[in-house]
């Protein structure tokens, strides 16, 4: 396809670039950027190609001599200097350009957010700042001078000098341009420090806009915990004497790991008990960890090209997941991660956007910051760790840092490190990176003469552009339980490498109950027919916490699938929930089991079972099951609700968070019995956002939140992050028939500042999370959504394209809905002057 980039076309850059000196003279609509680079040709006769977009070229010179138009070619995408104009050996190129940060609505490159200048350069934003080889394998030392009449002027690395209206920064670590950052504004710091394991002192600052300083303490603590954890778990120490972290209100993604100057979406920094939920606190700590951990896995060792994105992202997600597991409750974190993986990545893999963790072509790289690259990328790292064991993993990572520090690497380099440190052949394992699709693993069992046999077959459906799916190397963790609940075979990792394979367990006194794919040892769909009683047994007795939860999840899902097709609820499931309510098991764990699978998960499961999901029937089934559970267990739920009240002042720690989650899960069920009375009382009494928002959500789901929604808006209208919750909550949980109308009304609210990505996501994400509302039979949900994607696209293509993934499931539904969704996608695809971002997405969604 025209404009497509292919992995197979990779060529090293024909010049070396040692140093770059940048000078910024800031002005909202006329910022001047001077870039001085020292370059040396590696190949005789090569032209010097520099990327550049939306730049006004003011001047260019080589070794102090101005270039004339005959020396170069200037296009929409860059500047090419003819070989004849290049001296032999080392030379200095200096360019000056003008840009307009105040007019940059795409939030890529240098832009402005509420009077503050900031940058976002990953993946290819630096080319909107100056002419440069904007590719991750070109690494240089940056020296930066900023001039501007703002009190705080920041860039990467160490401050070298400053005066009124200017500052100079030096980053001693060579880096690719995507890690460059600049921030200028009226900002306030929350200072802190950290002493590294070798005794070096590091100054830390959390920078925010005036007025936000009282919500930064948690972020600072999270940064300090991250720094300590990376030393303890990976032996990695911080490598500068300063670490700055800045919060901005307008940001397309979550956060960015720029060297020594991380830039964050303010929703992932600012937190106080009154404004942030337990889930927000957990996520803030995780993302601060994530960006900090990138310092070694991303910055010190970076990617050779953007096809290798999961080299840094999969590994860094795996690291942040382990960090959270250590800070909070490991098994609970694992279950949450698998819920996310299935909800986002399995969903992506089952539709037209399916791609391998390492894709081999793209039109717009911004479209590949996906659940597959991030979350599946992390699962693949987890499988490597399972295969070589914890010590083997640490040895491999030590070798990775030793061998590749300072380099731009590939997935092949990464796999080689595991092969060299473990002596294993991982060529088949490599398919996890190169092949798309979620394998289905079917298992049957048999028992005779004390021998128990598990037989597995694996199968992966074709995905776009990949019809053949050779067998993968799958680690399957298995344990066996005796009928009285004792573990007769502890967790054992079986390695599946063939399309069909059996494993024998000898010397068993009786037929065991298998616990398969413990801790979710591989990102596969397990197909295992078992009676409901056996699942209830595992829910009560499995020694693997993940599989205890999983047994309950499968029961709940099957019950809901049946109910959506008119069947009665599964009695074994209803009984099992009763037993669970009486337990004293960890509250967070019980809360997870009480939380029913979402409507999208039920639709996904019905589709996988070759049925056509009916969104309205699914919605009714889920409400219906809540009512049945509440009626059946009302007294126990009511007792639990009272007992789970958290005493004392709010803290976001795992213990009290788990109690609150359990209490809110009980509240949600009880609200089908008490008309929302308890929720209304909790809303009034709550002194923290977790309970206010939790109670509000329950009331919204019962269609009885009018007064509370108005009160919430009146109280929080000046707090953007809290108002995002107001938009998202009422829309995602509204009765489906009302959702499209509500979305239309909310879009007319003066607080719907649609150019702010968080606000846009709150409203559109709220609508698409309302499964039956978005997939309304008359197409009103699709139409509203497509209208807004088209409106945002000319201003902010990256966010418009990301949000288009709401359509990735359109082929699951009935012909009439398919026709309506397809019509909207075709309308998008045929829009003139569509961005490359949304254009690629629409084409893939329709393919
Ligand atoms: Zn990342």
CSV table of C-alpha atoms in Angstrom, one decimal, residues 508-843:
chain,number,residue,atom,x,y,z
A,508,UNK,CA,-2.3,-41.4,41.4
A,509,UNK,CA,-4.7,-43.1,43.8
A,510,UNK,CA,-7.8,-41.6,42.3
A,511,UNK,CA,-8.9,-39.5,39.4
A,512,UNK,CA,-7.6,-35.9,40.2
A,513,UNK,CA,-9.3,-32.6,39.5
A,514,UNK,CA,-7.0,-30.6,37.1
A,515,UNK,CA,-6.1,-27.0,37.6
A,516,UNK,CA,-4.9,-25.9,34.2
A,517,UNK,CA,-3.1,-22.7,33.1
A,518,UNK,CA,-2.3,-21.6,36.6
A,519,UNK,CA,-1.6,-18.0,37.1
A,520,UNK,CA,-2.6,-17.7,33.4
A,521,UNK,CA,0.8,-19.0,32.3
A,522,UNK,CA,0.2,-18.1,28.6
A,523,UNK,CA,-2.1,-15.7,26.8
A,524,UNK,CA,-4.4,-18.3,25.3
A,525,UNK,CA,-8.1,-19.2,25.3
A,526,UNK,CA,-8.4,-22.4,27.3
A,527,UNK,CA,-11.2,-24.7,26.1
A,528,UNK,CA,-11.9,-27.2,28.8
A,529,UNK,CA,-15.3,-28.9,29.2
A,530,UNK,CA,-16.0,-29.5,32.8
A,531,UNK,CA,-19.2,-29.9,34.8
A,532,UNK,CA,-20.3,-26.8,36.8
A,533,UNK,CA,-19.7,-28.7,40.0
A,534,UNK,CA,-16.1,-29.2,39.1
A,535,UNK,CA,-15.6,-25.4,38.6
A,536,UNK,CA,-17.4,-24.7,41.9
A,537,UNK,CA,-15.0,-27.2,43.5
A,538,UNK,CA,-12.0,-25.3,42.1
A,539,UNK,CA,-13.5,-21.9,43.1
A,540,UNK,CA,-13.7,-23.3,46.7
A,541,UNK,CA,-10.4,-25.3,46.8
A,542,UNK,CA,-7.8,-24.5,44.2
A,543,UNK,CA,-4.5,-23.6,45.8
A,544,UNK,CA,-3.7,-21.3,42.8
A,545,UNK,CA,-5.5,-18.0,43.5
A,546,UNK,CA,-5.7,-17.1,39.8
A,547,UNK,CA,-7.4,-20.4,39.0
A,548,UNK,CA,-9.8,-20.1,41.9
A,549,UNK,CA,-10.9,-16.8,40.5
A,550,UNK,CA,-10.9,-18.2,37.0
A,551,UNK,CA,-13.2,-21.0,37.9
A,552,UNK,CA,-15.7,-18.5,39.3
A,553,UNK,CA,-15.3,-16.3,36.2
A,554,UNK,CA,-16.0,-19.2,33.8
A,555,UNK,CA,-19.1,-20.1,35.8
A,556,UNK,CA,-20.4,-16.5,35.8
A,557,UNK,CA,-19.7,-16.1,32.1
A,558,UNK,CA,-21.4,-19.4,31.2
A,559,UNK,CA,-24.4,-18.5,33.4
A,560,UNK,CA,-24.7,-15.1,31.7
A,561,UNK,CA,-24.3,-16.5,28.2
A,562,UNK,CA,-27.1,-19.0,29.0
A,563,UNK,CA,-29.3,-16.3,30.4
A,564,UNK,CA,-28.8,-14.1,27.4
A,565,UNK,CA,-30.3,-17.0,25.4
A,566,UNK,CA,-33.2,-17.4,27.7
A,567,UNK,CA,-31.9,-20.1,30.1
A,568,UNK,CA,-32.1,-20.2,33.9
A,569,UNK,CA,-29.1,-19.2,36.0
A,570,UNK,CA,-26.7,-22.1,36.9
A,571,UNK,CA,-27.5,-23.3,40.4
A,572,UNK,CA,-23.9,-24.4,41.1
A,573,UNK,CA,-22.8,-20.8,40.5
A,574,UNK,CA,-25.5,-19.3,42.8
A,575,UNK,CA,-24.5,-21.7,45.6
A,576,UNK,CA,-20.8,-21.0,45.1
A,577,UNK,CA,-21.3,-17.3,45.5
A,578,UNK,CA,-23.2,-17.9,48.7
A,579,UNK,CA,-20.3,-20.0,50.1
A,580,UNK,CA,-17.9,-17.2,49.1
A,581,UNK,CA,-19.8,-14.5,50.9
A,582,UNK,CA,-19.4,-16.4,54.2
A,583,UNK,CA,-15.6,-16.6,53.8
A,584,UNK,CA,-12.9,-14.5,55.4
A,585,UNK,CA,-10.7,-14.7,52.4
A,586,UNK,CA,-9.0,-11.5,51.2
A,587,UNK,CA,-11.6,-8.8,50.6
A,588,UNK,CA,-10.0,-7.6,47.3
A,589,UNK,CA,-10.1,-11.2,46.0
A,590,UNK,CA,-13.7,-11.7,47.0
A,591,UNK,CA,-14.6,-8.3,45.4
A,592,UNK,CA,-13.1,-9.6,42.1
A,593,UNK,CA,-15.3,-12.7,42.2
A,594,UNK,CA,-18.4,-10.7,43.0
A,595,UNK,CA,-17.8,-8.4,40.1
A,596,UNK,CA,-19.7,-9.9,37.1
A,597,UNK,CA,-18.1,-10.1,33.7
A,598,UNK,CA,-18.9,-7.0,31.6
A,599,UNK,CA,-21.3,-7.0,28.7
A,600,UNK,CA,-18.6,-6.8,26.1
A,601,UNK,CA,-16.9,-9.9,27.6
A,602,UNK,CA,-20.2,-11.8,27.3
A,603,UNK,CA,-20.6,-10.6,23.7
A,604,UNK,CA,-17.0,-11.7,23.0
A,605,UNK,CA,-17.6,-15.1,24.5
A,606,UNK,CA,-20.9,-15.6,22.6
A,607,UNK,CA,-19.2,-14.6,19.3
A,608,UNK,CA,-16.3,-17.0,20.0
A,609,UNK,CA,-19.0,-19.7,20.5
A,610,UNK,CA,-20.2,-18.9,17.0
A,611,UNK,CA,-23.4,-17.2,18.2
A,612,UNK,CA,-24.7,-13.7,17.4
A,613,UNK,CA,-24.6,-11.6,20.5
A,614,UNK,CA,-27.8,-9.5,21.2
A,615,UNK,CA,-26.6,-6.5,23.1
A,616,UNK,CA,-30.0,-5.8,24.7
A,617,UNK,CA,-30.5,-9.4,25.8
A,618,UNK,CA,-26.9,-9.4,27.3
A,619,UNK,CA,-27.7,-6.2,29.2
A,620,UNK,CA,-31.0,-7.8,30.6
A,621,UNK,CA,-29.2,-11.0,31.5
A,622,UNK,CA,-26.5,-9.2,33.4
A,623,UNK,CA,-29.1,-7.1,35.3
A,624,UNK,CA,-31.1,-10.2,35.8
A,625,UNK,CA,-28.3,-12.2,37.3
A,626,UNK,CA,-27.5,-9.3,39.7
A,627,UNK,CA,-31.2,-9.4,40.8
A,628,UNK,CA,-31.1,-13.2,41.3
A,629,UNK,CA,-27.9,-13.1,43.3
A,630,UNK,CA,-29.1,-10.2,45.4
A,631,UNK,CA,-32.5,-11.9,46.1
A,632,UNK,CA,-30.9,-15.2,46.9
A,633,UNK,CA,-28.1,-13.8,49.2
A,634,UNK,CA,-29.7,-10.6,50.4
A,635,UNK,CA,-29.1,-11.1,54.1
A,636,UNK,CA,-25.4,-12.2,53.7
A,637,UNK,CA,-24.8,-9.2,51.3
A,638,UNK,CA,-26.3,-6.8,53.7
A,639,UNK,CA,-24.1,-8.1,56.6
A,640,UNK,CA,-21.1,-7.9,54.4
A,641,UNK,CA,-21.9,-4.4,53.4
A,642,UNK,CA,-22.0,-3.3,57.1
A,643,UNK,CA,-18.9,-5.3,58.1
A,644,UNK,CA,-16.8,-4.0,55.2
A,645,UNK,CA,-17.0,-0.4,56.2
A,646,UNK,CA,-13.4,0.9,56.5
A,647,UNK,CA,-12.7,2.5,59.9
A,648,UNK,CA,-10.4,5.5,60.3
A,649,UNK,CA,-9.1,8.1,57.8
A,650,UNK,CA,-8.7,7.3,54.1
A,651,UNK,CA,-5.5,5.7,52.8
A,652,UNK,CA,-5.1,4.3,49.3
A,653,UNK,CA,-3.3,1.2,50.5
A,654,UNK,CA,-4.2,-2.3,49.2
A,655,UNK,CA,-5.9,-3.4,52.4
A,656,UNK,CA,-8.5,-0.6,52.8
A,657,UNK,CA,-8.9,-0.4,49.0
A,658,UNK,CA,-9.8,-4.1,48.9
A,659,UNK,CA,-12.4,-3.6,51.6
A,660,UNK,CA,-13.9,-0.7,49.8
A,661,UNK,CA,-14.0,-2.7,46.5
A,662,UNK,CA,-15.8,-5.5,48.3
A,663,UNK,CA,-18.3,-3.2,49.9
A,664,UNK,CA,-19.1,-1.5,46.6
A,665,UNK,CA,-19.5,-4.9,44.9
A,666,UNK,CA,-22.1,-5.8,47.6
A,667,UNK,CA,-23.7,-2.4,47.3
A,668,UNK,CA,-24.1,-2.8,43.6
A,669,UNK,CA,-26.0,-6.1,44.0
A,670,UNK,CA,-28.1,-4.8,47.0
A,671,UNK,CA,-29.2,-1.7,45.0
A,672,UNK,CA,-31.5,-4.0,43.0
A,673,UNK,CA,-33.3,-4.7,46.3
A,674,UNK,CA,-33.3,-1.5,48.2
A,675,UNK,CA,-34.1,1.0,45.4
A,676,UNK,CA,-30.7,2.6,45.9
A,677,UNK,CA,-31.3,3.7,49.5
A,678,UNK,CA,-27.9,2.5,50.7
A,679,UNK,CA,-26.1,4.0,47.8
A,680,UNK,CA,-27.8,7.3,48.4
A,681,UNK,CA,-26.8,7.3,52.1
A,682,UNK,CA,-23.2,6.3,51.2
A,683,UNK,CA,-23.1,9.1,48.6
A,684,UNK,CA,-24.0,11.6,51.3
A,685,UNK,CA,-21.7,10.2,53.9
A,686,UNK,CA,-18.6,9.6,51.8
A,687,UNK,CA,-15.5,11.6,52.5
A,688,UNK,CA,-13.5,10.1,49.6
A,689,UNK,CA,-13.9,9.9,45.8
A,690,UNK,CA,-13.8,6.1,45.8
A,691,UNK,CA,-17.0,5.9,47.7
A,692,UNK,CA,-18.7,9.0,46.2
A,693,UNK,CA,-18.1,7.8,42.7
A,694,UNK,CA,-18.9,4.2,43.6
A,695,UNK,CA,-22.2,5.2,45.1
A,696,UNK,CA,-22.9,7.5,42.2
A,697,UNK,CA,-22.2,4.8,39.7
A,698,UNK,CA,-24.7,2.4,41.5
A,699,UNK,CA,-27.4,5.1,41.4
A,700,UNK,CA,-26.8,5.8,37.7
A,701,UNK,CA,-27.1,2.1,36.9
A,702,UNK,CA,-30.4,2.1,38.7
A,703,UNK,CA,-31.6,5.1,36.8
A,704,UNK,CA,-32.0,7.1,40.0
A,705,UNK,CA,-29.0,9.5,40.1
A,706,UNK,CA,-30.5,12.8,39.0
A,707,UNK,CA,-30.1,14.7,42.2
A,708,UNK,CA,-26.7,13.3,42.9
A,709,UNK,CA,-25.4,14.0,39.4
A,710,UNK,CA,-26.4,17.6,39.7
A,711,UNK,CA,-24.8,18.0,43.2
A,712,UNK,CA,-21.6,16.3,42.0
A,713,UNK,CA,-21.4,18.7,39.0
A,714,UNK,CA,-22.0,21.7,41.2
A,715,UNK,CA,-19.3,20.6,43.6
A,716,UNK,CA,-16.6,19.7,41.1
A,717,UNK,CA,-17.2,21.9,38.1
A,718,UNK,CA,-13.8,23.5,38.5
A,719,UNK,CA,-11.8,20.3,38.8
A,720,UNK,CA,-11.3,19.0,35.3
A,721,UNK,CA,-10.1,15.5,36.4
A,722,UNK,CA,-13.1,15.0,38.6
A,723,UNK,CA,-15.5,16.3,35.9
A,724,UNK,CA,-14.1,13.7,33.5
A,725,UNK,CA,-15.4,11.1,35.9
A,726,UNK,CA,-18.8,12.8,35.9
A,727,UNK,CA,-19.1,12.6,32.1
A,728,UNK,CA,-17.8,9.0,31.8
A,729,UNK,CA,-19.7,7.5,34.7
A,730,UNK,CA,-23.2,8.7,33.9
A,731,UNK,CA,-22.8,7.7,30.2
A,732,UNK,CA,-21.2,4.3,30.6
A,733,UNK,CA,-23.8,3.1,33.1
A,734,UNK,CA,-26.9,4.9,31.8
A,735,UNK,CA,-29.8,2.7,30.8
A,736,UNK,CA,-28.8,1.7,27.2
A,737,UNK,CA,-31.9,3.2,25.6
A,738,UNK,CA,-31.1,6.6,27.0
A,739,UNK,CA,-27.4,6.6,26.2
A,740,UNK,CA,-27.2,8.1,22.7
A,741,UNK,CA,-29.6,10.9,23.8
A,742,UNK,CA,-27.6,11.5,26.9
A,743,UNK,CA,-24.4,11.6,24.9
A,744,UNK,CA,-25.9,14.3,22.6
A,745,UNK,CA,-27.0,16.4,25.6
A,746,UNK,CA,-23.6,16.0,27.4
A,747,UNK,CA,-21.8,17.1,24.2
A,748,UNK,CA,-23.7,20.4,24.4
A,749,UNK,CA,-22.7,20.9,28.1
A,750,UNK,CA,-20.4,24.0,28.2
A,751,UNK,CA,-18.0,21.9,30.2
A,752,UNK,CA,-17.6,19.5,27.2
A,753,UNK,CA,-14.2,20.9,26.2
A,754,UNK,CA,-13.8,18.5,23.3
A,755,UNK,CA,-10.3,19.6,22.3
A,756,UNK,CA,-9.0,18.3,25.6
A,757,UNK,CA,-8.1,14.6,25.1
A,758,UNK,CA,-9.2,13.6,28.6
A,759,UNK,CA,-12.6,15.2,28.2
A,760,UNK,CA,-13.1,13.8,24.7
A,761,UNK,CA,-12.2,10.3,26.0
A,762,UNK,CA,-14.5,10.7,29.0
A,763,UNK,CA,-17.5,11.3,26.8
A,764,UNK,CA,-16.7,9.0,23.8
A,765,UNK,CA,-15.2,6.3,26.0
A,766,UNK,CA,-18.2,6.6,28.3
A,767,UNK,CA,-20.5,5.9,25.3
A,768,UNK,CA,-18.6,3.0,23.9
A,769,UNK,CA,-18.3,1.5,27.3
A,770,UNK,CA,-22.1,1.4,27.4
A,771,UNK,CA,-22.2,-1.7,25.4
A,772,UNK,CA,-25.9,-1.9,24.5
A,773,UNK,CA,-26.1,1.9,24.2
A,774,UNK,CA,-23.3,2.1,21.7
A,775,UNK,CA,-24.6,-0.9,19.8
A,776,UNK,CA,-28.2,0.4,19.7
A,777,UNK,CA,-30.2,-1.3,17.0
A,778,UNK,CA,-31.1,2.0,15.2
A,779,UNK,CA,-27.4,3.0,14.8
A,780,UNK,CA,-27.7,6.2,16.8
A,781,UNK,CA,-24.7,5.3,18.9
A,782,UNK,CA,-22.5,4.6,15.9
A,783,UNK,CA,-23.6,7.8,14.1
A,784,UNK,CA,-23.0,10.1,17.1
A,785,UNK,CA,-19.6,8.5,17.6
A,786,UNK,CA,-18.5,8.7,14.0
A,787,UNK,CA,-19.6,12.4,13.8
A,788,UNK,CA,-17.3,13.2,16.7
A,789,UNK,CA,-14.3,11.2,15.3
A,790,UNK,CA,-14.6,13.2,12.1
A,791,UNK,CA,-14.8,16.5,14.0
A,792,UNK,CA,-11.7,15.7,16.1
A,793,UNK,CA,-9.6,14.3,13.3
A,794,UNK,CA,-8.5,17.5,11.6
A,795,UNK,CA,-7.3,18.9,15.0
A,796,UNK,CA,-6.0,15.8,16.8
A,797,UNK,CA,-5.7,12.8,14.5
A,798,UNK,CA,-3.8,10.6,17.0
A,799,UNK,CA,-6.7,10.7,19.5
A,800,UNK,CA,-9.3,10.4,16.9
A,801,UNK,CA,-7.6,7.3,15.5
A,802,UNK,CA,-7.2,5.7,18.9
A,803,UNK,CA,-10.9,6.2,19.8
A,804,UNK,CA,-11.9,4.6,16.5
A,805,UNK,CA,-11.1,1.2,18.1
A,806,UNK,CA,-14.6,1.3,19.6
A,807,UNK,CA,-15.6,-0.1,16.1
A,808,UNK,CA,-13.2,-3.0,16.2
A,809,UNK,CA,-16.0,-5.5,17.2
A,810,UNK,CA,-18.6,-4.5,14.6
A,811,UNK,CA,-18.5,-7.9,12.8
A,812,UNK,CA,-19.7,-9.7,15.9
A,813,UNK,CA,-23.2,-8.5,15.7
A,814,UNK,CA,-26.3,-9.1,13.6
A,815,UNK,CA,-26.5,-8.1,9.9
A,816,UNK,CA,-28.6,-5.0,10.5
A,817,UNK,CA,-26.1,-3.6,13.1
A,818,UNK,CA,-23.2,-4.6,10.9
A,819,UNK,CA,-24.7,-2.6,8.0
A,820,UNK,CA,-25.1,0.4,10.2
A,821,UNK,CA,-21.6,0.3,11.6
A,822,UNK,CA,-20.1,-0.4,8.2
A,823,UNK,CA,-22.0,2.6,6.8
A,824,UNK,CA,-20.4,4.8,9.4
A,825,UNK,CA,-16.9,3.4,8.8
A,826,UNK,CA,-17.3,3.9,5.1
A,827,UNK,CA,-18.5,7.5,5.7
A,828,UNK,CA,-15.3,8.0,7.7
A,829,UNK,CA,-13.1,6.3,5.1
A,830,UNK,CA,-14.5,8.4,2.3
A,831,UNK,CA,-14.1,11.8,4.0
A,832,UNK,CA,-11.8,14.0,2.0
A,833,UNK,CA,-8.5,15.1,3.7
A,834,UNK,CA,-8.8,12.4,6.4
A,835,UNK,CA,-5.6,12.1,8.5
A,836,UNK,CA,-3.2,9.2,7.8
A,837,UNK,CA,-4.0,8.1,11.3
A,838,UNK,CA,-7.7,7.8,11.0
A,839,UNK,CA,-7.5,6.8,7.4
A,840,UNK,CA,-5.4,3.8,8.2
A,841,UNK,CA,-7.7,2.8,11.0
A,842,UNK,CA,-10.9,3.1,8.9
A,843,UNK,CA,-9.3,1.0,6.1
